[in-house]
PDB file of C-alpha atoms in Angstrom:
ATOM      1  CA  MET A1095      -2.434 -11.454   1.579  1.00 71.00           C
ATOM      2  CA  GLY A1096      -2.468 -13.051  -1.737  1.00 78.00           C
ATOM      3  CA  LEU A1097       1.178 -14.851  -1.942  1.00 86.00           C
ATOM      4  CA  PRO A1098       2.650 -17.963   0.075  1.00 92.00           C
ATOM      5  CA  VAL A1099       3.755 -17.724   3.160  1.00 95.00           C
ATOM      6  CA  ARG A1100       6.883 -19.846   4.286  1.00 96.00           C
ATOM      7  CA  LEU A1101       8.131 -20.321   8.086  1.00 97.00           C
ATOM      8  CA  HIS A1102      11.355 -21.988   8.923  1.00 97.00           C
ATOM      9  CA  LEU A1103      11.737 -22.996  12.682  1.00 96.00           C
ATOM     10  CA  TYR A1104      13.381 -25.571  14.554  1.00 97.00           C
ATOM     11  CA  ALA A1105      11.962 -27.264  17.401  1.00 96.00           C
ATOM     12  CA  ALA A1106      12.014 -30.461  19.627  1.00 93.00           C
ATOM     13  CA  ASP A1107       9.930 -32.480  17.348  1.00 95.00           C
ATOM     14  CA  GLU A1108       7.624 -32.697  14.803  1.00 95.00           C
ATOM     15  CA  GLN A1109       4.755 -32.460  16.697  1.00 96.00           C
ATOM     16  CA  ILE A1110       5.829 -29.138  18.574  1.00 96.00           C
ATOM     17  CA  ALA A1111       6.733 -27.870  15.440  1.00 97.00           C
ATOM     18  CA  ARG A1112       3.173 -28.847  13.597  1.00 97.00           C
ATOM     19  CA  ALA A1113       1.424 -27.458  16.159  1.00 97.00           C
ATOM     20  CA  ALA A1114       2.912 -24.391  15.963  1.00 98.00           C
ATOM     21  CA  ALA A1115       2.878 -23.802  12.661  1.00 98.00           C
ATOM     22  CA  THR A1116      -0.662 -24.257  12.362  1.00 98.00           C
ATOM     23  CA  ALA A1117      -1.175 -21.841  15.174  1.00 98.00           C
ATOM     24  CA  ALA A1118       1.066 -19.209  13.289  1.00 98.00           C
ATOM     25  CA  PHE A1119      -0.804 -19.495   9.979  1.00 97.00           C
ATOM     26  CA  ALA A1120      -4.059 -19.688  11.897  1.00 98.00           C
ATOM     27  CA  ARG A1121      -3.709 -15.884  13.500  1.00 98.00           C
ATOM     28  CA  ILE A1122      -1.965 -15.174   9.794  1.00 97.00           C
ATOM     29  CA  ALA A1123      -5.260 -15.837   8.432  1.00 95.00           C
ATOM     30  CA  GLU A1124      -7.308 -14.033  11.122  1.00 96.00           C
ATOM     31  CA  LEU A1125      -5.002 -10.295  10.767  1.00 96.00           C
ATOM     32  CA  ASP A1126      -5.532 -11.195   6.657  1.00 94.00           C
ATOM     33  CA  ARG A1127      -9.376 -10.830   7.414  1.00 93.00           C
ATOM     34  CA  MET A1128      -8.983  -7.693   9.435  1.00 93.00           C
ATOM     35  CA  MET A1129      -6.671  -5.891   6.973  1.00 94.00           C
ATOM     36  CA  SER A1130      -6.718  -6.969   3.675  1.00 90.00           C
ATOM     37  CA  ASP A1131      -8.096  -4.293   1.289  1.00 84.00           C
ATOM     38  CA  TYR A1132      -9.802  -7.680  -1.067  1.00 83.00           C
ATOM     39  CA  ARG A1133     -12.188  -8.923   1.866  1.00 84.00           C
ATOM     40  CA  PRO A1134     -15.437  -6.758   1.829  1.00 82.00           C
ATOM     41  CA  ASP A1135     -15.926  -7.593   5.463  1.00 84.00           C
ATOM     42  CA  SER A1136     -12.639  -6.966   6.841  1.00 88.00           C
ATOM     43  CA  ASP A1137     -12.059  -3.654   8.830  1.00 88.00           C
ATOM     44  CA  VAL A1138     -10.338  -1.788   6.152  1.00 90.00           C
ATOM     45  CA  ARG A1139     -13.282  -2.335   4.257  1.00 87.00           C
ATOM     46  CA  ARG A1140     -15.791  -1.387   7.068  1.00 87.00           C
ATOM     47  CA  LEU A1141     -14.440   2.109   7.376  1.00 87.00           C
ATOM     48  CA  SER A1142     -17.160   4.952   6.527  1.00 79.00           C
ATOM     49  CA  SER A1143     -16.245   7.220   3.861  1.00 79.00           C
ATOM     50  CA  ASP A1144     -18.541  10.010   5.186  1.00 82.00           C
ATOM     51  CA  GLY A1145     -16.500  11.359   8.332  1.00 83.00           C
ATOM     52  CA  THR A1146     -18.224   8.837  10.796  1.00 90.00           C
ATOM     53  CA  TRP A1147     -15.579   6.907  13.482  1.00 94.00           C
ATOM     54  CA  THR A1148     -15.801   3.549  12.923  1.00 93.00           C
ATOM     55  CA  ALA A1149     -15.103   0.574  15.939  1.00 94.00           C
ATOM     56  CA  VAL A1150     -12.333  -1.462  14.795  1.00 94.00           C
ATOM     57  CA  SER A1151      -9.360  -4.105  16.169  1.00 94.00           C
ATOM     58  CA  VAL A1152      -6.513  -2.666  18.429  1.00 96.00           C
ATOM     59  CA  GLU A1153      -4.618  -4.372  15.719  1.00 97.00           C
ATOM     60  CA  LEU A1154      -5.436  -2.368  12.817  1.00 96.00           C
ATOM     61  CA  ILE A1155      -5.244   0.549  15.408  1.00 97.00           C
ATOM     62  CA  ALA A1156      -1.386  -0.271  16.040  1.00 97.00           C
ATOM     63  CA  VAL A1157      -0.719  -0.597  12.110  1.00 97.00           C
ATOM     64  CA  LEU A1158      -2.084   2.633  11.442  1.00 98.00           C
ATOM     65  CA  ARG A1159      -0.766   4.398  14.200  1.00 97.00           C
ATOM     66  CA  CYS A1160       2.950   2.922  12.757  1.00 97.00           C
ATOM     67  CA  ALA A1161       1.736   3.885   9.164  1.00 98.00           C
ATOM     68  CA  LEU A1162       1.160   7.774  10.079  1.00 98.00           C
ATOM     69  CA  ALA A1163       4.297   7.738  12.110  1.00 97.00           C
ATOM     70  CA  VAL A1164       6.018   6.376   8.840  1.00 97.00           C
ATOM     71  CA  ALA A1165       3.716   8.938   6.914  1.00 97.00           C
ATOM     72  CA  ARG A1166       5.089  11.800   8.723  1.00 97.00           C
ATOM     73  CA  ALA A1167       8.496  11.158   8.866  1.00 96.00           C
ATOM     74  CA  THR A1168       8.502  10.663   5.123  1.00 96.00           C
ATOM     75  CA  ASP A1169       6.046  13.903   4.560  1.00 95.00           C
ATOM     76  CA  GLY A1170       3.720  11.658   2.992  1.00 96.00           C
ATOM     77  CA  ALA A1171       5.711   9.170   0.658  1.00 96.00           C
ATOM     78  CA  PHE A1172       4.369   6.340   2.665  1.00 97.00           C
ATOM     79  CA  ASP A1173       0.691   6.712   3.321  1.00 97.00           C
ATOM     80  CA  PRO A1174      -1.866   4.519   4.189  1.00 97.00           C
ATOM     81  CA  THR A1175      -5.063   6.093   2.561  1.00 97.00           C
ATOM     82  CA  ILE A1176      -3.803   5.417  -1.074  1.00 96.00           C
ATOM     83  CA  ALA A1177      -6.144   2.892  -1.787  1.00 95.00           C
ATOM     84  CA  PRO A1178      -7.651   4.871  -4.679  1.00 95.00           C
ATOM     85  CA  LEU A1179      -4.780   6.100  -6.413  1.00 95.00           C
ATOM     86  CA  VAL A1180      -4.264   1.860  -6.555  1.00 93.00           C
ATOM     87  CA  ALA A1181      -7.473   1.072  -7.435  1.00 92.00           C
ATOM     88  CA  LEU A1182      -6.629   3.636 -10.637  1.00 93.00           C
ATOM     89  CA  TRP A1183      -3.551   1.673 -11.128  1.00 88.00           C
ATOM     90  CA  ARG A1184      -4.567  -1.504 -11.122  1.00 88.00           C
ATOM     91  CA  ASP A1185      -7.244  -0.785 -14.218  1.00 88.00           C
ATOM     92  CA  ALA A1186      -4.186   1.261 -15.679  1.00 84.00           C
ATOM     93  CA  ARG A1187      -2.366  -2.365 -15.824  1.00 83.00           C
ATOM     94  CA  ARG A1188      -4.722  -4.453 -16.753  1.00 85.00           C
ATOM     95  CA  LEU A1189      -6.222  -2.032 -19.951  1.00 83.00           C
ATOM     96  CA  GLN A1190      -1.907  -1.187 -20.237  1.00 84.00           C
ATOM     97  CA  ARG A1191      -2.423   2.645 -20.636  1.00 87.00           C
ATOM     98  CA  LEU A1192      -2.411   5.253 -18.291  1.00 88.00           C
ATOM     99  CA  PRO A1193      -5.046   6.690 -16.405  1.00 90.00           C
ATOM    100  CA  ASP A1194      -7.195   9.457 -17.494  1.00 92.00           C
ATOM    101  CA  ARG A1195      -5.901  12.484 -16.102  1.00 93.00           C
ATOM    102  CA  ALA A1196      -9.374  13.619 -14.854  1.00 95.00           C
ATOM    103  CA  ASP A1197      -9.797  10.534 -12.902  1.00 94.00           C
ATOM    104  CA  LEU A1198      -6.127  10.778 -11.788  1.00 94.00           C
ATOM    105  CA  ASP A1199      -7.034  14.265 -10.148  1.00 95.00           C
ATOM    106  CA  ALA A1200     -10.346  12.775  -8.883  1.00 96.00           C
ATOM    107  CA  ALA A1201      -8.621   9.937  -6.733  1.00 96.00           C
ATOM    108  CA  ARG A1202      -6.077  12.106  -5.868  1.00 96.00           C
ATOM    109  CA  ALA A1203      -8.509  14.184  -3.870  1.00 95.00           C
ATOM    110  CA  ARG A1204      -9.529  11.232  -2.053  1.00 95.00           C
ATOM    111  CA  VAL A1205      -5.819  10.213  -0.838  1.00 97.00           C
ATOM    112  CA  GLY A1206      -4.319  12.131   2.242  1.00 97.00           C
ATOM    113  CA  TRP A1207      -2.925  10.756   5.600  1.00 97.00           C
ATOM    114  CA  ARG A1208      -3.422  14.030   7.469  1.00 97.00           C
ATOM    115  CA  HIS A1209      -7.303  13.393   6.816  1.00 97.00           C
ATOM    116  CA  LEU A1210      -6.965   9.983   8.879  1.00 97.00           C
ATOM    117  CA  GLN A1211      -8.083  10.131  12.598  1.00 96.00           C
ATOM    118  CA  ILE A1212      -7.217   7.395  14.973  1.00 97.00           C
ATOM    119  CA  ASP A1213      -9.414   7.637  18.443  1.00 96.00           C
ATOM    120  CA  GLY A1214      -7.101   5.042  20.732  1.00 92.00           C
ATOM    121  CA  ARG A1215      -9.244   5.279  23.933  1.00 93.00           C
ATOM    122  CA  ARG A1216     -12.517   4.746  22.394  1.00 94.00           C
ATOM    123  CA  GLY A1217     -10.707   2.179  19.521  1.00 94.00           C
ATOM    124  CA  ALA A1218     -12.247   4.034  16.327  1.00 96.00           C
ATOM    125  CA  VAL A1219     -11.181   5.490  13.268  1.00 96.00           C
ATOM    126  CA  ARG A1220     -12.423   8.220  10.513  1.00 95.00           C
ATOM    127  CA  PHE A1221     -11.553   9.856   7.997  1.00 95.00           C
ATOM    128  CA  THR A1222     -12.320  13.664   8.030  1.00 94.00           C
ATOM    129  CA  ARG A1223     -12.295  13.565   3.913  1.00 93.00           C
ATOM    130  CA  ARG A1224     -15.083  12.247   2.006  1.00 92.00           C
ATOM    131  CA  GLY A1225     -14.099   8.736  -0.718  1.00 92.00           C
ATOM    132  CA  MET A1226     -11.192   7.938   1.173  1.00 94.00           C
ATOM    133  CA  ARG A1227     -10.351   4.420   1.940  1.00 93.00           C
ATOM    134  CA  LEU A1228      -7.150   2.413   3.447  1.00 95.00           C
ATOM    135  CA  ASP A1229      -4.623   0.255   1.233  1.00 94.00           C
ATOM    136  CA  LEU A1230      -2.159  -0.762   3.876  1.00 95.00           C
ATOM    137  CA  GLY A1231      -0.464  -3.189   1.228  1.00 90.00           C
ATOM    138  CA  GLY A1232       2.848  -1.112   2.275  1.00 92.00           C
ATOM    139  CA  ILE A1233       2.926  -2.174   6.027  1.00 96.00           C
ATOM    140  CA  ALA A1234       0.254  -4.656   6.781  1.00 95.00           C
ATOM    141  CA  LYS A1235       2.347  -7.648   5.649  1.00 95.00           C
ATOM    142  CA  GLY A1236       5.361  -7.118   8.281  1.00 97.00           C
ATOM    143  CA  TYR A1237       2.776  -6.514  10.545  1.00 97.00           C
ATOM    144  CA  ILE A1238       1.900 -10.081  10.153  1.00 97.00           C
ATOM    145  CA  LEU A1239       4.786 -12.045   9.778  1.00 98.00           C
ATOM    146  CA  GLN A1240       5.793 -10.109  13.544  1.00 98.00           C
ATOM    147  CA  ASP A1241       3.230 -11.323  15.227  1.00 98.00           C
ATOM    148  CA  ALA A1242       3.058 -14.349  13.274  1.00 98.00           C
ATOM    149  CA  LEU A1243       6.505 -14.997  15.295  1.00 98.00           C
ATOM    150  CA  ARG A1244       4.979 -13.830  18.385  1.00 98.00           C
ATOM    151  CA  VAL A1245       2.752 -16.878  18.459  1.00 98.00           C
ATOM    152  CA  LEU A1246       5.599 -19.158  17.028  1.00 98.00           C
ATOM    153  CA  ARG A1247       7.207 -17.925  20.531  1.00 97.00           C
ATOM    154  CA  GLY A1248       4.009 -18.466  22.282  1.00 97.00           C
ATOM    155  CA  HIS A1249       4.629 -22.427  21.452  1.00 96.00           C
ATOM    156  CA  GLY A1250       8.100 -22.370  22.565  1.00 96.00           C
ATOM    157  CA  ILE A1251       9.994 -21.807  19.071  1.00 97.00           C
ATOM    158  CA  ALA A1252      12.367 -19.370  19.624  1.00 96.00           C
ATOM    159  CA  SER A1253      14.668 -19.927  16.404  1.00 98.00           C
ATOM    160  CA  ALA A1254      12.627 -19.485  13.480  1.00 98.00           C
ATOM    161  CA  LEU A1255      11.760 -17.475  10.384  1.00 98.00           C
ATOM    162  CA  LEU A1256       9.181 -16.148   8.285  1.00 98.00           C
ATOM    163  CA  GLU A1257       9.007 -15.020   4.637  1.00 97.00           C
ATOM    164  CA  ALA A1258       6.478 -13.458   2.609  1.00 95.00           C
ATOM    165  CA  GLY A1259       6.956 -11.213  -1.127  1.00 86.00           C
ATOM    166  CA  GLY A1260       9.995  -9.952   0.219  1.00 84.00           C
ATOM    167  CA  ASP A1261       8.985  -9.321   3.360  1.00 95.00           C
ATOM    168  CA  ILE A1262      11.313 -11.690   5.956  1.00 98.00           C
ATOM    169  CA  VAL A1263      10.981 -11.574   9.974  1.00 98.00           C
ATOM    170  CA  ALA A1264      13.699 -13.407  11.564  1.00 98.00           C
ATOM    171  CA  GLY A1265      13.547 -14.827  14.979  1.00 98.00           C
ATOM    172  CA  ASP A1266      16.723 -16.684  17.218  1.00 98.00           C
ATOM    173  CA  ALA A1267      19.788 -18.095  15.330  1.00 97.00           C
ATOM    174  CA  PRO A1268      19.182 -21.359  14.330  1.00 97.00           C
ATOM    175  CA  PRO A1269      21.469 -23.380  16.496  1.00 95.00           C
ATOM    176  CA  GLU A1270      24.665 -23.346  16.446  1.00 95.00           C
ATOM    177  CA  ARG A1271      24.997 -20.212  14.017  1.00 96.00           C
ATOM    178  CA  ASP A1272      24.832 -16.575  14.656  1.00 96.00           C
ATOM    179  CA  GLY A1273      22.505 -15.859  12.673  1.00 97.00           C
ATOM    180  CA  TRP A1274      19.706 -16.341   9.709  1.00 98.00           C
ATOM    181  CA  THR A1275      21.895 -16.470   6.319  1.00 96.00           C
ATOM    182  CA  ILE A1276      19.982 -13.603   3.958  1.00 96.00           C
ATOM    183  CA  ASP A1277      21.283 -13.012   0.902  1.00 94.00           C
ATOM    184  CA  ALA A1278      21.627  -9.418  -0.112  1.00 91.00           C
ATOM    185  CA  GLY A1279      22.928  -9.568  -3.117  1.00 86.00           C
ATOM    186  CA  GLY A1280      23.314  -5.760  -4.867  1.00 87.00           C
ATOM    187  CA  ALA A1281      23.086  -4.262  -1.441  1.00 91.00           C
ATOM    188  CA  ASP A1282      26.143  -2.251   0.190  1.00 90.00           C
ATOM    189  CA  ALA A1283      28.924  -4.108   1.959  1.00 93.00           C
ATOM    190  CA  ASP A1284      27.576  -2.748   5.473  1.00 92.00           C
ATOM    191  CA  PHE A1285      23.729  -4.346   5.052  1.00 95.00           C
ATOM    192  CA  ALA A1286      24.813  -7.289   3.759  1.00 95.00           C
ATOM    193  CA  ALA A1287      27.123  -8.435   6.257  1.00 95.00           C
ATOM    194  CA  ARG A1288      24.463  -7.558   8.917  1.00 95.00           C
ATOM    195  CA  ALA A1289      21.639  -9.713   6.482  1.00 96.00           C
ATOM    196  CA  ALA A1290      23.746 -12.855   6.539  1.00 96.00           C
ATOM    197  CA  ARG A1291      23.476 -12.597  10.617  1.00 97.00           C
ATOM    198  CA  LEU A1292      19.674 -11.686  10.849  1.00 98.00           C
ATOM    199  CA  ARG A1293      18.283 -12.597  14.224  1.00 97.00           C
ATOM    200  CA  ASN A1294      15.932 -10.960  16.056  1.00 98.00           C
ATOM    201  CA  ALA A1295      14.593  -8.254  13.260  1.00 98.00           C
ATOM    202  CA  ALA A1296      12.953  -8.178  10.142  1.00 98.00           C
ATOM    203  CA  LEU A1297      14.351  -7.469   6.436  1.00 98.00           C
ATOM    204  CA  ALA A1298      11.827  -5.733   4.094  1.00 97.00           C
ATOM    205  CA  THR A1299      12.576  -5.308   0.376  1.00 93.00           C
ATOM    206  CA  SER A1300      10.907  -2.933  -1.939  1.00 90.00           C
ATOM    207  CA  GLY A1301      11.514  -2.777  -5.566  1.00 80.00           C
ATOM    208  CA  PRO A1302      10.332  -3.376  -9.234  1.00 66.00           C
ATOM    209  CA  THR A1303       8.291  -6.940  -9.804  1.00 64.00           C
ATOM    210  CA  ALA A1304       6.008  -8.067 -12.711  1.00 61.00           C
ATOM    211  CA  GLN A1305       3.317  -5.537 -11.656  1.00 69.00           C
ATOM    212  CA  TYR A1306       3.550  -2.686 -14.383  1.00 73.00           C
ATOM    213  CA  VAL A1307       2.302  -0.896 -16.858  1.00 77.00           C
ATOM    214  CA  ASP A1308       5.049   0.153 -19.780  1.00 80.00           C
ATOM    215  CA  VAL A1309       3.831   3.494 -22.221  1.00 80.00           C
ATOM    216  CA  ASP A1310       5.460   5.612 -24.221  1.00 78.00           C
ATOM    217  CA  GLY A1311       9.015   4.284 -22.966  1.00 77.00           C
ATOM    218  CA  ALA A1312       8.400   4.444 -19.659  1.00 81.00           C
ATOM    219  CA  ARG A1313       7.698   1.924 -16.860  1.00 81.00           C
ATOM    220  CA  TYR A1314       5.059   2.619 -14.329  1.00 83.00           C
ATOM    221  CA  SER A1315       5.830   0.278 -10.973  1.00 83.00           C
ATOM    222  CA  HIS A1316       2.592  -0.858  -9.000  1.00 84.00           C
ATOM    223  CA  VAL A1317       4.762   1.395  -5.944  1.00 87.00           C
ATOM    224  CA  ILE A1318       3.327   4.590  -6.439  1.00 91.00           C
ATOM    225  CA  ASP A1319       4.153   8.183  -5.394  1.00 94.00           C
ATOM    226  CA  PRO A1320       1.151   9.353  -3.164  1.00 95.00           C
ATOM    227  CA  ARG A1321       2.032  12.834  -3.804  1.00 94.00           C
ATOM    228  CA  THR A1322       2.232  13.092  -7.664  1.00 93.00           C
ATOM    229  CA  GLY A1323      -0.451   9.751  -8.068  1.00 93.00           C
ATOM    230  CA  TYR A1324       1.788   8.116 -10.588  1.00 91.00           C
ATOM    231  CA  GLY A1325       3.649   5.155 -10.097  1.00 88.00           C
ATOM    232  CA  VAL A1326       7.407   4.942  -9.637  1.00 88.00           C
ATOM    233  CA  THR A1327       9.632   4.988 -13.021  1.00 87.00           C
ATOM    234  CA  ARG A1328      13.269   4.904 -11.041  1.00 82.00           C
ATOM    235  CA  ASP A1329      14.526   1.522 -11.157  1.00 83.00           C
ATOM    236  CA  VAL A1330      15.916   0.980  -7.315  1.00 87.00           C
ATOM    237  CA  VAL A1331      15.712  -1.746  -5.046  1.00 90.00           C
ATOM    238  CA  VAL A1332      15.591  -0.593  -1.256  1.00 94.00           C
ATOM    239  CA  ARG A1333      16.139  -2.783   1.361  1.00 96.00           C
ATOM    240  CA  VAL A1334      15.635  -2.182   5.220  1.00 97.00           C
ATOM    241  CA  ILE A1335      16.503  -4.218   8.121  1.00 98.00           C
ATOM    242  CA  ALA A1336      15.129  -3.200  11.722  1.00 97.00           C
ATOM    243  CA  SER A1337      13.914  -4.233  14.635  1.00 96.00           C
ATOM    244  CA  ASP A1338       9.987  -3.563  13.859  1.00 96.00           C
ATOM    245  CA  ALA A1339       8.836  -5.464  10.984  1.00 97.00           C
ATOM    246  CA  ALA A1340       5.831  -3.028  10.456  1.00 97.00           C
ATOM    247  CA  MET A1341       7.977  -0.252  10.440  1.00 97.00           C
ATOM    248  CA  ALA A1342      10.964  -1.756   7.896  1.00 97.00           C
ATOM    249  CA  ASP A1343       7.742  -2.468   5.251  1.00 96.00           C
ATOM    250  CA  ALA A1344       6.347   1.025   5.263  1.00 97.00           C
ATOM    251  CA  LEU A1345      10.204   2.366   4.899  1.00 97.00           C
ATOM    252  CA  ALA A1346      11.034   0.392   2.495  1.00 95.00           C
ATOM    253  CA  THR A1347       8.314   1.860   0.484  1.00 95.00           C
ATOM    254  CA  ALA A1348       8.601   5.149   1.259  1.00 96.00           C
ATOM    255  CA  VAL A1349      12.274   5.260   0.246  1.00 95.00           C
ATOM    256  CA  GLY A1350      11.118   3.336  -2.769  1.00 92.00           C
ATOM    257  CA  VAL A1351       8.972   6.380  -4.069  1.00 93.00           C
ATOM    258  CA  MET A1352      11.191   8.888  -2.629  1.00 93.00           C
ATOM    259  CA  GLY A1353      14.241   6.969  -4.522  1.00 90.00           C
ATOM    260  CA  SER A1354      17.093   7.559  -1.552  1.00 90.00           C
ATOM    261  CA  ILE A1355      16.867   8.280   2.055  1.00 90.00           C
ATOM    262  CA  ASP A1356      19.000  11.658   3.495  1.00 89.00           C
ATOM    263  CA  ALA A1357      20.734  12.041   6.999  1.00 90.00           C
ATOM    264  CA  ARG A1358      17.186  13.539   7.997  1.00 90.00           C
ATOM    265  CA  LEU A1359      15.477  10.597   7.752  1.00 92.00           C
ATOM    266  CA  ARG A1360      18.042   8.439   8.962  1.00 91.00           C
ATOM    267  CA  SER A1361      18.540  10.287  12.085  1.00 93.00           C
ATOM    268  CA  ARG A1362      14.430   9.749  12.733  1.00 93.00           C
ATOM    269  CA  PHE A1363      14.563   5.528  12.146  1.00 93.00           C
ATOM    270  CA  PRO A1364      18.239   5.309  14.236  1.00 91.00           C
ATOM    271  CA  GLY A1365      17.967   1.669  14.478  1.00 90.00           C
ATOM    272  CA  ALA A1366      17.242   0.780  10.965  1.00 95.00           C
ATOM    273  CA  THR A1367      19.661   0.013   8.004  1.00 95.00           C
ATOM    274  CA  VAL A1368      18.703   1.070   4.378  1.00 95.00           C
ATOM    275  CA  SER A1369      20.281   0.424   1.585  1.00 95.00           C
ATOM    276  CA  VAL A1370      19.382   1.750  -2.061  1.00 93.00           C
ATOM    277  CA  ALA A1371      20.719   0.053  -5.173  1.00 89.00           C
ATOM    278  CA  ARG A1372      20.060   0.992  -8.722  1.00 82.00           C
ATOM    279  CA  ARG A1373      19.509  -1.964 -10.862  1.00 72.00           C
TER     280      ARG A1373
END
């Protein structure tokens, strides 16, 4: 996933802990090989851009189903087909300039979650518009950490916490405590209270990072609005707590793009707690 992953766990002895952690890290590596945008042999990169169906793993289909659900609920503020725009803005950060307007329009024409189709019976995926590609940077991390927790539980580890790049997945609470203590500084009181006793839930964070480009007094984040094609310029930190880590990850990204969450969107994710803080 291109970033450190940390496991914190409680076990009966060191041998059990090492065996469980080794299995969890192996599963993380396996899922990374499926979903990485950087690996040429990943499921994500093997998808054909000419409209033909491509057989993919059940894991990728699960991630894409969640991604499309969040895309639909947020009217496209989250979009798993954003890869052409991501590539353009990577170049923009490297060159320290905005993308050319013609290149931006061409990339936007190859982005659109409605043009991604899933056939669960066949275990296949296709694009209905040429030149499209997936980028799961806003959702796969949550899914991978959630599945790694499943592996730990399979090795008898119930009390564990996994963390990577702003995403946290918590299992049972540590011994003699009512939850894992997560510092959510800047969040509202209700959110901070839930984060301070996190258990059997996920916490995802989306906000400004070291990845940005400054042009004409505006700072364009690495988080891109799929609807406009531009990097987000508002300075907000979004945190989401939910039972499902992939959904929390995607929803945090979407709300970061939108800048706020309204009652309609909250009603679509009734189990989620969302905090939006301006910096």
